[in-house]
Short mmCIF file of C-alpha atoms and ligand atoms in Angstrom, two decimals:
data_model
loop_
_atom_site.label_atom_id
_atom_site.label_comp_id
_atom_site.label_asym_id
_atom_site.label_seq_id
_atom_site.Cartn_x
_atom_site.Cartn_y
_atom_site.Cartn_z
CA UNK A 107 -32.16 16.44 -33.95
CA UNK A 108 -34.84 16.82 -36.56
CA UNK A 109 -35.42 13.83 -38.82
CA UNK A 110 -37.10 14.51 -42.16
CA UNK A 111 -38.07 12.12 -44.89
CA UNK A 112 -36.07 12.12 -48.12
CA UNK A 113 -34.14 15.32 -47.33
CA UNK A 114 -30.82 15.30 -49.22
CA UNK A 115 -27.66 16.61 -47.62
CA UNK A 116 -24.00 16.56 -48.69
CA UNK A 117 -22.96 13.80 -46.32
CA UNK A 118 -24.45 10.36 -46.95
CA UNK A 119 -24.57 7.43 -44.56
CA UNK A 120 -25.07 3.86 -45.73
CA UNK A 121 -25.40 0.66 -43.72
CA UNK A 122 -23.62 -2.18 -45.45
CA UNK A 123 -23.84 -5.92 -45.24
CA UNK A 124 -21.00 -8.43 -45.45
CA UNK A 125 -20.31 -9.38 -49.04
CA UNK A 126 -22.02 -6.28 -50.42
CA UNK A 127 -20.24 -4.62 -53.33
CA UNK A 128 -20.12 -1.05 -51.99
CA UNK A 129 -21.42 0.48 -55.21
CA UNK A 130 -22.00 3.79 -53.49
CA UNK A 131 -18.25 4.39 -53.53
CA UNK A 132 -16.37 5.41 -56.66
CA UNK A 133 -13.81 2.93 -57.86
CA UNK A 134 -10.81 4.56 -56.27
CA UNK A 135 -12.43 4.90 -52.83
CA UNK A 136 -13.79 1.38 -53.07
CA UNK A 137 -10.40 -0.12 -53.74
CA UNK A 138 -8.90 1.94 -50.94
CA UNK A 139 -11.64 1.00 -48.47
CA UNK A 140 -11.43 -2.69 -49.24
CA UNK A 141 -7.71 -3.18 -49.85
CA UNK A 142 -6.05 -0.59 -47.66
CA UNK A 143 -8.52 -0.03 -44.85
CA UNK A 144 -9.78 -3.64 -44.92
CA UNK A 145 -13.37 -2.43 -44.58
CA UNK A 146 -15.43 -5.62 -44.88
CA UNK A 147 -18.80 -4.49 -43.43
CA UNK A 148 -18.24 -6.39 -40.17
CA UNK A 149 -20.60 -5.30 -37.41
CA UNK A 150 -19.79 -1.79 -36.14
CA UNK A 151 -16.86 -1.24 -38.54
CA UNK A 152 -16.91 2.31 -39.84
CA UNK A 153 -15.54 3.66 -43.11
CA UNK A 154 -15.53 7.43 -43.11
CA UNK A 155 -14.48 9.57 -46.05
CA UNK A 156 -15.30 13.20 -45.38
CA UNK A 157 -14.11 16.68 -46.26
CA UNK A 158 -13.33 18.74 -49.35
CA UNK A 159 -12.80 16.74 -52.51
CA UNK A 160 -14.10 13.55 -50.91
CA UNK A 161 -17.33 11.68 -51.60
CA UNK A 162 -18.62 12.62 -48.14
CA UNK A 163 -19.71 9.11 -47.37
CA UNK A 164 -19.81 7.13 -44.14
CA UNK A 165 -20.36 3.39 -44.23
CA UNK A 166 -21.39 1.46 -41.12
CA UNK A 167 -21.00 -2.31 -41.22
CA UNK A 168 -23.92 -4.46 -40.13
CA UNK A 169 -22.15 -7.82 -40.45
CA UNK A 170 -23.78 -10.88 -41.94
CA UNK A 171 -27.29 -10.37 -43.30
CA UNK A 172 -28.80 -13.34 -41.43
CA UNK A 173 -27.54 -12.03 -38.10
CA UNK A 174 -28.80 -8.48 -38.41
CA UNK A 175 -31.51 -7.62 -35.86
CA UNK A 176 -33.09 -4.54 -34.32
CA UNK A 177 -30.29 -3.97 -31.84
CA UNK A 178 -27.56 -4.22 -34.49
CA UNK A 179 -29.44 -1.57 -36.48
CA UNK A 180 -30.01 0.63 -33.43
CA UNK A 181 -26.34 0.45 -32.52
CA UNK A 182 -25.25 1.11 -36.13
CA UNK A 183 -27.40 4.24 -36.30
CA UNK A 184 -26.16 5.31 -32.86
CA UNK A 185 -22.56 4.94 -34.11
CA UNK A 186 -23.38 6.84 -37.30
CA UNK A 187 -24.59 9.80 -35.23
CA UNK A 188 -21.45 9.54 -33.10
CA UNK A 189 -19.24 9.65 -36.19
CA UNK A 190 -21.09 12.74 -37.47
CA UNK A 191 -20.71 14.53 -34.14
CA UNK A 192 -17.04 13.57 -33.96
CA UNK A 193 -16.55 15.25 -37.34
CA UNK A 194 -18.60 18.30 -36.40
CA UNK A 195 -21.19 17.65 -39.07
CA UNK A 196 -24.57 19.37 -38.83
CA UNK A 197 -26.65 17.50 -41.36
CA UNK A 198 -26.57 14.23 -43.23
CA UNK A 199 -28.72 11.84 -45.19
CA UNK A 200 -29.16 8.35 -43.82
CA UNK A 201 -30.11 5.62 -46.27
CA UNK A 202 -32.38 2.80 -45.11
CA UNK A 203 -31.23 -0.63 -46.22
CA UNK A 204 -33.28 -3.64 -47.28
CA UNK A 205 -32.39 -6.51 -45.01
CA UNK A 206 -33.64 -9.98 -45.82
CA UNK A 207 -35.99 -11.21 -43.08
CA UNK A 208 -36.62 -7.83 -41.44
CA UNK A 209 -39.54 -5.72 -42.58
CA UNK A 210 -38.66 -2.25 -43.76
CA UNK A 211 -40.80 -0.64 -41.07
CA UNK A 212 -38.82 -2.34 -38.33
CA UNK A 213 -35.55 -1.41 -40.02
CA UNK A 214 -36.53 2.24 -40.29
CA UNK A 215 -37.83 2.35 -36.70
CA UNK A 216 -34.62 0.82 -35.36
CA UNK A 217 -32.48 3.29 -37.31
CA UNK A 218 -34.52 6.26 -36.10
CA UNK A 219 -34.32 5.01 -32.52
CA UNK A 220 -30.55 4.56 -32.68
CA UNK A 221 -30.10 8.09 -34.03
CA UNK A 222 -32.31 9.60 -31.34
CA UNK A 223 -30.77 7.52 -28.54
CA UNK A 224 -27.40 9.06 -29.40
CA UNK A 225 -28.67 12.45 -28.23
CA UNK A 226 -29.41 11.52 -24.64
CA UNK A 227 -27.26 13.04 -21.97
CA UNK A 228 -27.92 14.02 -18.41
CA UNK A 229 -26.25 17.42 -18.05
CA UNK A 230 -28.68 19.24 -15.79
CA UNK A 231 -26.03 19.65 -13.09
CA UNK A 232 -23.07 20.61 -15.31
CA UNK A 233 -22.06 24.28 -15.52
CA UNK A 234 -20.64 23.74 -18.96
CA UNK A 235 -22.91 21.86 -21.31
CA UNK A 236 -21.48 20.36 -24.46
CA UNK A 237 -23.75 20.31 -27.44
CA UNK A 238 -23.66 17.93 -30.38
CA UNK A 239 -23.05 19.25 -33.88
CA UNK A 240 -25.72 17.09 -35.49
CA UNK A 241 -28.97 18.98 -36.11
CA UNK A 242 -30.73 17.49 -39.10
CA UNK A 243 -31.05 14.04 -40.62
CA UNK A 244 -32.65 13.30 -43.97
CA UNK A 245 -33.96 9.76 -43.83
CA UNK A 246 -34.01 8.15 -47.25
CA UNK A 247 -36.55 5.33 -47.08
CA UNK A 248 -36.73 2.36 -49.40
CA UNK A 249 -38.62 3.07 -52.59
CA UNK A 250 -42.36 3.56 -52.06
CA UNK A 251 -42.08 3.48 -48.24
CA UNK A 252 -42.26 7.22 -47.58
CA UNK A 253 -45.55 7.26 -45.78
CA UNK A 254 -44.69 4.37 -43.46
CA UNK A 255 -41.36 6.03 -42.68
CA UNK A 256 -43.05 9.34 -41.89
CA UNK A 257 -45.35 7.61 -39.40
CA UNK A 258 -42.42 5.74 -37.90
CA UNK A 259 -40.57 8.99 -37.24
CA UNK A 260 -43.26 10.57 -35.11
CA UNK A 261 -44.07 7.33 -33.30
CA UNK A 262 -40.45 6.65 -32.39
CA UNK A 263 -39.80 10.29 -31.51
CA UNK A 264 -42.55 10.13 -28.91
CA UNK A 265 -41.37 6.76 -27.62
CA UNK A 266 -37.84 8.12 -27.18
CA UNK A 267 -39.26 11.16 -25.36
CA UNK A 268 -40.89 8.69 -22.96
CA UNK A 269 -37.61 6.82 -22.58
CA UNK A 270 -35.68 10.04 -22.00
CA UNK A 271 -38.05 11.40 -19.41
CA UNK A 272 -37.77 8.07 -17.60
CA UNK A 273 -33.98 8.38 -17.72
CA UNK A 274 -34.08 11.96 -16.44
CA UNK A 275 -36.31 10.95 -13.53
CA UNK A 276 -33.99 8.08 -12.59
CA UNK A 277 -30.77 10.07 -13.03
CA UNK A 278 -31.98 12.98 -10.89
CA UNK A 279 -30.50 12.57 -7.40
CA UNK A 280 -32.80 11.94 -4.46
CA UNK A 281 -32.15 15.41 -3.02
CA UNK A 282 -34.23 16.75 -5.93
CA UNK A 283 -36.38 13.72 -6.71
CA UNK A 284 -38.70 12.75 -3.86
CA UNK A 285 -42.32 11.57 -3.83
CA UNK A 286 -43.88 15.01 -4.20
CA UNK A 287 -41.61 15.88 -7.15
CA UNK A 288 -42.29 12.56 -8.84
CA UNK A 289 -46.04 13.05 -8.43
CA UNK A 290 -45.94 16.61 -9.75
CA UNK A 291 -43.87 15.46 -12.71
CA UNK A 292 -46.46 12.82 -13.57
CA UNK A 293 -49.27 15.38 -13.33
CA UNK A 294 -47.43 18.00 -15.40
CA UNK A 295 -46.36 15.62 -18.16
CA UNK A 296 -49.33 13.27 -18.49
CA UNK A 297 -52.47 15.32 -17.99
CA UNK A 298 -51.90 17.28 -21.20
CA UNK A 299 -52.23 14.00 -23.12
CA UNK A 300 -55.51 13.03 -21.54
CA UNK A 301 -54.25 11.02 -18.56
CA UNK A 302 -56.07 11.64 -15.29
CA UNK A 303 -53.51 11.83 -12.49
CA UNK A 304 -54.62 11.48 -8.89
CA UNK A 305 -52.13 12.01 -6.06
CA UNK A 306 -52.93 10.80 -2.54
CA UNK A 307 -51.05 12.12 0.49
CA UNK A 308 -50.48 10.49 3.86
CA UNK A 309 -54.01 10.91 5.18
CA UNK A 310 -55.66 9.28 2.18
CA UNK A 311 -53.09 6.50 2.18
CA UNK A 312 -53.90 5.87 5.85
CA UNK A 313 -57.60 5.76 5.03
CA UNK A 314 -56.94 3.05 2.44
CA UNK A 315 -55.16 1.05 5.14
CA UNK A 316 -51.84 0.82 3.32
CA UNK A 317 -49.92 -0.05 6.46
CA UNK A 318 -47.04 -1.84 4.72
CA UNK A 319 -46.38 1.12 2.42
CA UNK A 320 -46.60 3.56 5.34
CA UNK A 321 -44.22 1.51 7.48
CA UNK A 322 -41.50 1.90 4.84
CA UNK A 323 -42.20 5.65 4.51
CA UNK A 324 -42.08 6.20 8.28
CA UNK A 325 -38.36 7.01 8.58
CA UNK A 326 -38.41 9.79 6.01
CA UNK A 327 -39.17 13.50 6.39
CA UNK A 328 -40.70 13.43 2.94
CA UNK A 329 -44.42 12.74 2.68
CA UNK A 330 -45.26 9.52 0.81
CA UNK A 331 -47.43 9.89 -2.27
CA UNK A 332 -49.69 7.35 -3.89
CA UNK A 333 -49.96 8.18 -7.58
CA UNK A 334 -52.73 6.84 -9.83
CA UNK A 335 -52.54 7.60 -13.55
CA UNK A 336 -55.58 6.68 -15.63
CA UNK A 337 -55.50 6.64 -19.41
CA UNK A 338 -58.88 5.27 -20.48
CA UNK A 339 -59.48 5.87 -24.21
CA UNK A 340 -61.77 2.81 -24.40
CA UNK A 341 -64.04 4.24 -21.72
CA UNK A 342 -63.93 3.67 -17.97
CA UNK A 343 -66.23 0.64 -18.10
CA UNK A 344 -63.57 -1.39 -19.97
CA UNK A 345 -60.74 -3.19 -18.15
CA UNK A 346 -57.23 -1.76 -18.15
CA UNK A 347 -53.69 -3.00 -18.19
CA UNK A 348 -52.35 -1.96 -14.79
CA UNK A 349 -48.69 -0.97 -14.59
CA UNK A 350 -47.41 -0.87 -11.03
CA UNK A 351 -43.95 0.66 -10.52
CA UNK A 352 -41.69 0.50 -7.48
CA UNK A 353 -41.20 4.09 -6.43
CA UNK A 354 -38.48 4.24 -3.79
CA UNK A 355 -37.04 7.68 -4.49
CA UNK A 356 -34.20 6.62 -2.20
CA UNK A 357 -33.30 3.33 -0.57
CA UNK A 358 -30.74 3.71 2.22
CA UNK A 359 -31.71 0.23 3.44
CA UNK A 360 -33.27 1.72 6.57
CA UNK A 361 -31.94 0.26 9.85
CA UNK A 362 -30.57 -2.63 7.79
CA UNK A 363 -28.35 0.09 6.36
CA UNK A 364 -26.63 -0.47 3.05
CA UNK A 365 -22.85 -0.04 2.82
CA UNK A 366 -21.75 3.25 1.20
CA UNK A 367 -21.07 1.86 -2.25
CA UNK A 368 -24.34 -0.06 -2.37
CA UNK A 369 -26.22 3.07 -1.35
CA UNK A 370 -24.50 5.25 -3.92
CA UNK A 371 -26.83 4.47 -6.81
CA UNK A 372 -30.03 4.07 -4.80
CA UNK A 373 -31.57 7.19 -6.31
CA UNK A 374 -32.40 4.70 -9.07
CA UNK A 375 -34.75 2.69 -6.84
CA UNK A 376 -37.71 4.46 -8.44
CA UNK A 377 -36.80 3.27 -11.95
CA UNK A 378 -39.87 1.02 -12.07
CA UNK A 379 -42.19 3.96 -11.39
CA UNK A 380 -40.30 6.16 -13.84
CA UNK A 381 -40.75 3.51 -16.55
CA UNK A 382 -44.48 3.45 -15.82
CA UNK A 383 -44.67 7.24 -16.23
CA UNK A 384 -42.52 7.14 -19.39
CA UNK A 385 -44.47 4.36 -21.06
CA UNK A 386 -47.86 5.90 -20.25
CA UNK A 387 -46.53 9.18 -21.68
CA UNK A 388 -45.67 7.46 -24.98
CA UNK A 389 -48.93 5.46 -25.07
CA UNK A 390 -51.07 8.55 -24.42
CA UNK A 391 -49.17 10.93 -26.70
CA UNK A 392 -49.29 8.37 -29.52
CA UNK A 393 -53.03 7.96 -28.85
CA UNK A 394 -52.89 4.17 -28.52
CA UNK A 395 -56.42 2.86 -28.07
CA UNK A 396 -55.99 0.77 -24.93
CA UNK A 397 -56.93 1.43 -21.33
CA UNK A 398 -53.87 1.67 -19.09
CA UNK A 399 -53.62 2.55 -15.42
CA UNK A 400 -50.32 3.40 -13.75
CA UNK A 401 -49.91 2.98 -10.00
CA UNK A 402 -46.98 4.12 -7.87
CA UNK A 403 -46.46 4.02 -4.12
CA UNK A 404 -43.68 6.59 -3.79
CA UNK A 405 -41.58 7.05 -0.65
CA UNK A 406 -38.05 7.00 0.75
CA UNK A 407 -36.52 4.24 2.88
CA UNK A 408 -34.66 6.17 5.57
CA UNK A 409 -33.65 6.12 9.23
CA UNK A 410 -35.10 8.14 12.10
CA UNK A 411 -36.40 7.59 15.63
CA UNK A 412 -39.75 6.63 14.15
CA UNK A 413 -38.50 4.40 11.36
CA UNK A 414 -39.59 0.78 11.12
CA UNK A 415 -37.15 -1.79 12.45
CA UNK A 416 -35.98 -5.32 11.79
CA UNK A 417 -38.30 -7.58 13.77
CA UNK A 418 -41.35 -5.32 13.53
CA UNK A 419 -44.63 -6.94 12.57
CA UNK A 420 -46.72 -4.74 10.31
CA UNK A 421 -50.06 -5.05 8.57
CA UNK A 422 -51.04 -4.36 4.97
CA UNK A 423 -54.01 -3.13 2.95
CA UNK A 424 -54.97 -6.75 2.33
CA UNK A 425 -54.89 -7.42 6.06
CA UNK A 426 -52.04 -9.95 5.94
CA UNK A 427 -49.47 -9.43 8.67
CA UNK A 428 -45.80 -9.25 7.71
CA UNK A 429 -42.71 -9.81 9.80
CA UNK A 430 -40.01 -7.36 8.82
CA UNK A 431 -36.94 -9.59 8.72
CA UNK A 432 -34.98 -6.90 6.92
CA UNK A 433 -35.87 -3.22 6.46
CA UNK A 434 -33.86 -3.29 3.21
CA UNK A 435 -36.44 -5.62 1.65
CA UNK A 436 -38.73 -2.58 1.50
CA UNK A 437 -39.76 -2.63 -2.15
CA UNK A 438 -42.01 -5.67 -1.76
CA UNK A 439 -43.78 -3.96 1.18
CA UNK A 440 -44.67 -0.86 -0.82
CA UNK A 441 -45.61 -3.03 -3.81
CA UNK A 442 -47.78 -5.31 -1.67
CA UNK A 443 -50.21 -2.43 -1.08
CA UNK A 444 -49.89 -1.00 -4.59
CA UNK A 445 -50.59 -4.42 -6.14
CA UNK A 446 -53.50 -5.09 -3.84
CA UNK A 447 -54.91 -1.71 -4.81
CA UNK A 448 -54.52 -2.60 -8.52
CA UNK A 449 -56.20 -5.96 -7.94
CA UNK A 450 -59.15 -4.70 -5.91
CA UNK A 451 -59.76 -1.00 -6.70
CA UNK A 452 -58.98 -1.00 -10.43
CA UNK A 453 -60.67 -3.03 -13.15
CA UNK A 454 -57.36 -4.69 -14.08
CA UNK A 455 -57.37 -7.27 -16.87
CA UNK A 456 -53.74 -7.91 -15.99
CA UNK A 457 -51.10 -6.38 -13.77
CA UNK A 458 -47.49 -5.83 -14.73
CA UNK A 459 -45.21 -4.66 -11.94
CA UNK A 460 -41.80 -3.22 -12.60
CA UNK A 461 -39.29 -3.00 -9.78
CA UNK A 462 -35.61 -2.67 -8.94
CA UNK A 463 -36.36 -5.34 -6.39
CA UNK A 464 -33.36 -7.55 -5.68
CA UNK A 465 -29.59 -7.48 -5.87
CA UNK A 466 -29.96 -11.25 -6.32
CA UNK A 467 -31.34 -10.59 -9.81
CA UNK A 468 -28.05 -8.95 -10.75
CA UNK A 469 -26.14 -11.90 -9.34
CA UNK A 470 -28.31 -14.43 -11.15
CA UNK A 471 -29.01 -12.83 -14.52
CA UNK A 472 -26.35 -10.14 -14.85
CA UNK A 473 -26.63 -6.48 -15.67
CA UNK A 474 -28.59 -6.55 -18.89
CA UNK A 475 -31.47 -8.89 -18.22
CA UNK A 476 -34.81 -8.37 -16.52
CA UNK A 477 -35.96 -11.29 -14.35
CA UNK A 478 -39.63 -12.21 -14.54
CA UNK A 479 -42.07 -14.11 -12.33
CA UNK A 480 -45.63 -14.79 -13.41
CA UNK A 481 -48.88 -16.55 -12.54
CA UNK A 482 -50.02 -16.46 -16.18
CA UNK A 483 -47.97 -17.97 -19.00
CA UNK A 484 -49.97 -16.21 -21.69
CA UNK A 485 -49.45 -12.70 -20.40
CA UNK A 486 -45.80 -13.51 -19.88
CA UNK A 487 -45.51 -14.66 -23.51
CA UNK A 488 -46.92 -11.33 -24.65
CA UNK A 489 -44.40 -9.51 -22.47
CA UNK A 490 -41.59 -11.66 -23.88
CA UNK A 491 -42.72 -10.91 -27.44
CA UNK A 492 -42.84 -7.20 -26.70
CA UNK A 493 -39.39 -7.30 -25.13
CA UNK A 494 -38.05 -9.11 -28.16
CA UNK A 495 -39.52 -6.51 -30.50
CA UNK A 496 -37.91 -3.81 -28.36
CA UNK A 497 -34.43 -5.28 -28.16
CA UNK A 498 -34.80 -5.60 -24.38
CA UNK A 499 -33.99 -8.82 -22.54
CA UNK A 500 -36.42 -10.61 -20.22
CA UNK A 501 -36.01 -14.06 -18.67
CA UNK A 502 -38.69 -16.03 -16.86
CA UNK A 503 -37.66 -17.53 -13.52
CA UNK A 504 -39.26 -20.66 -12.05
CA UNK A 505 -41.69 -20.22 -9.18
CA UNK A 506 -42.76 -23.61 -7.91
CA UNK A 507 -45.52 -23.81 -5.28
CA UNK A 508 -43.21 -25.51 -2.76
CA UNK A 509 -41.21 -22.31 -2.55
CA UNK A 510 -44.26 -20.49 -1.19
CA UNK A 511 -43.60 -22.21 2.16
CA UNK A 512 -40.46 -20.11 2.52
CA UNK A 513 -42.53 -16.94 2.74
CA UNK A 514 -44.39 -17.98 5.88
CA UNK A 515 -43.46 -15.97 8.96
CA UNK A 516 -42.85 -17.38 12.43
CA UNK A 517 -45.06 -14.83 14.15
CA UNK A 518 -46.90 -13.31 11.17
CA UNK A 519 -48.60 -14.46 7.97
CA UNK A 520 -45.59 -13.60 5.85
CA UNK A 521 -42.00 -12.51 6.22
CA UNK A 522 -40.34 -10.02 3.93
CA UNK A 523 -37.05 -11.85 3.49
CA UNK A 524 -36.32 -15.55 3.17
CA UNK A 525 -32.60 -15.97 3.31
CA UNK A 526 -29.90 -16.33 0.73
CA UNK A 527 -31.31 -18.68 -1.89
CA UNK A 528 -33.43 -17.72 -4.88
CA UNK A 529 -33.93 -14.17 -3.60
CA UNK A 530 -35.43 -12.85 -6.82
CA UNK A 531 -37.94 -15.67 -6.97
CA UNK A 532 -39.06 -15.47 -3.37
CA UNK A 533 -39.41 -11.68 -3.67
CA UNK A 534 -41.62 -12.16 -6.72
CA UNK A 535 -43.68 -14.82 -4.95
CA UNK A 536 -44.17 -12.48 -2.00
CA UNK A 537 -45.76 -10.03 -4.44
CA UNK A 538 -47.96 -12.74 -5.94
CA UNK A 539 -49.74 -13.04 -2.58
CA UNK A 540 -51.24 -9.56 -3.14
CA UNK A 541 -52.49 -9.78 -6.77
CA UNK A 542 -55.56 -11.85 -5.86
CA UNK A 543 -55.18 -14.19 -8.85
CA UNK A 544 -55.24 -11.36 -11.40
CA UNK A 545 -53.08 -12.37 -14.39
CA UNK A 546 -49.75 -10.84 -13.43
CA UNK A 547 -46.13 -10.51 -14.48
CA UNK A 548 -43.42 -9.18 -12.19
CA UNK A 549 -40.36 -7.62 -13.83
CA UNK A 550 -37.24 -7.26 -11.67
CA UNK A 551 -35.15 -4.57 -13.38
CA UNK A 552 -32.45 -4.22 -10.71
CA UNK A 553 -29.81 -5.00 -13.36
CA UNK A 554 -30.80 -3.26 -16.58
CA UNK A 555 -32.49 -0.10 -15.20
CA UNK A 556 -29.19 1.62 -14.53
CA UNK A 557 -25.77 1.16 -16.02
CA UNK A 558 -22.90 3.15 -14.61
CA UNK A 559 -20.71 2.51 -17.67
CA UNK A 560 -23.16 2.70 -20.55
CA UNK A 561 -23.64 -0.14 -23.01
CA UNK A 562 -24.57 -0.52 -26.66
CA UNK A 563 -26.72 2.38 -27.78
CA UNK A 564 -27.38 3.47 -24.21
CA UNK A 565 -25.25 6.19 -22.70
CA UNK A 566 -24.26 5.75 -19.08
CA UNK A 567 -26.68 6.09 -16.16
CA UNK A 568 -30.37 5.30 -16.38
CA UNK A 569 -31.34 3.25 -19.45
CA UNK A 570 -35.11 3.74 -19.63
CA UNK A 571 -35.57 -0.05 -19.59
CA UNK A 572 -38.25 -1.44 -19.89
CA UNK A 573 -40.27 1.47 -21.37
CA UNK A 574 -40.13 -0.02 -24.87
CA UNK A 575 -41.34 -3.42 -23.68
CA UNK A 576 -44.27 -1.86 -21.81
CA UNK A 577 -45.14 0.41 -24.73
CA UNK A 578 -45.11 -2.46 -27.23
CA UNK A 579 -47.10 -4.63 -24.84
CA UNK A 580 -49.84 -1.99 -24.72
CA UNK A 581 -49.71 -1.37 -28.49
CA UNK A 582 -50.05 -5.08 -29.09
CA UNK A 583 -53.03 -5.32 -26.73
CA UNK A 584 -54.75 -2.44 -28.56
CA UNK A 585 -54.99 -4.42 -31.78
N1 BES B 750 -33.40 -1.68 -4.13
C1 BES B 750 -32.79 -2.85 -3.65
C2 BES B 750 -32.39 -3.83 -4.76
C3 BES B 750 -31.30 -3.38 -5.68
C4 BES B 750 -29.97 -3.70 -5.41
C5 BES B 750 -31.59 -2.71 -6.85
C6 BES B 750 -28.97 -3.33 -6.28
C7 BES B 750 -30.59 -2.33 -7.72
C8 BES B 750 -29.27 -2.64 -7.43
C9 BES B 750 -33.78 -3.60 -2.73
O1 BES B 750 -34.62 -2.79 -2.00
C10 BES B 750 -32.95 -4.35 -1.73
O2 BES B 750 -32.26 -3.74 -0.99
N2 BES B 750 -33.06 -5.68 -1.75
C11 BES B 750 -32.34 -6.50 -0.85
C12 BES B 750 -33.26 -7.60 -0.41
C13 BES B 750 -32.74 -8.44 0.73
C14 BES B 750 -32.60 -7.61 1.98
C15 BES B 750 -33.69 -9.58 0.96
C16 BES B 750 -31.12 -7.04 -1.56
O3 BES B 750 -31.20 -7.32 -2.75
O4 BES B 750 -30.08 -7.13 -0.93
MN1 MN B 751 -33.74 -2.16 -0.16
ZN1 ZN B 752 -35.06 -0.95 -2.81
#
């Protein structure tokens, strides 16, 4: 859909707050809405009066003013678009609302995002594609806020493009999304915005000594790819934020094979890497002045005669030996080498890794929340602030030094699985071993990266989480 400032169309959408007088309605409609339909502006309540002879107005309730936040606005705008599509409407004007305690820029951005989020669908594999009726939105900003609103439109449009390309990457099944495809996608979509994309194949990966990464890739017919994406607007002598994404284009579990239902969604095990590509896309296209480097060790975790096995002892780029207790704890092995690369080969001021790392994170924090581990409270606070601004949920988990003992192997320096307790924490602490004291935050997105039912303003499947958090983190660091 095209969003234009101040364009007036026949259908008008207003967001209303509890207690508001509904002056946009004529007296008759107002009485009917309040007395007969009991429309009281509660959150997500919709009053819709459309068609010939009507006022052509849709009201979306926001609830109590003090409780309105970005996500309530996003969802309200998402519902507004849904109501327009349901009624086969092509164009409408959407009126921004002044909400006490929220700046008008944030309000407008949230509304634009909610409208755009309503458009996402993954229909590449459907013979019959359904299209939405909605084509044009006229956004009516608050008085005197036209210019800010205009800027917000193009910024959010690009951000949602980044989110949507992340979702497409994650939703694409592994038969069509393997390391080479992921790498080509990054090259094709990032280089045109000034990102230098370097793709290393097996030989170069071997030369770097990434033995842990290669061990995981061993069982697959598909060549592993190590993808480095450099966006350096500040010049290559300045440090960069390094974003390291888990890039398992499929995780069968390897010889520690997953049961069928657990394996079913494992095309999503590259969601971390997809969010790195999507957020760098938005950062570069919006010309944010901050150095960012994306790093992805992409491979599949499969079974073959040559595949790695439970009980194997493997090495790593750092030189630490690792006992493979469980081939299904593969993500931390690929990340070990990717993180060590970020810590030693890139001038990283901090490292954020993003990974669908543990089922335990789903058990502990549920479907909607990212679990975090850090060695640097300050960087974590910035991530938390960025998540908050984005309407994404992040929760810091405790990582006490005593727990490090659990990672010690019997016959190797480390082991890749530590038993039932605190699985998300021990996985994160395993990664910490490879960041060489660089300020670092680990984000376990096993829960929120993919939602088979859809929730809030996110249609079902891949969610694009945490692209917004990463984007806002970079924007914030550019100031
Ligand atoms: N990719 C999975 C984690 C996962 C599970 C992500 C469910 C999204 C949804 C990861 O590679 C894995 O298999 N982890 C194991 C670790 C265990 C063997 C220590 C797990 O969580 O069971
Ligand atoms: Mn696994
Ligand atoms: Zn995995």
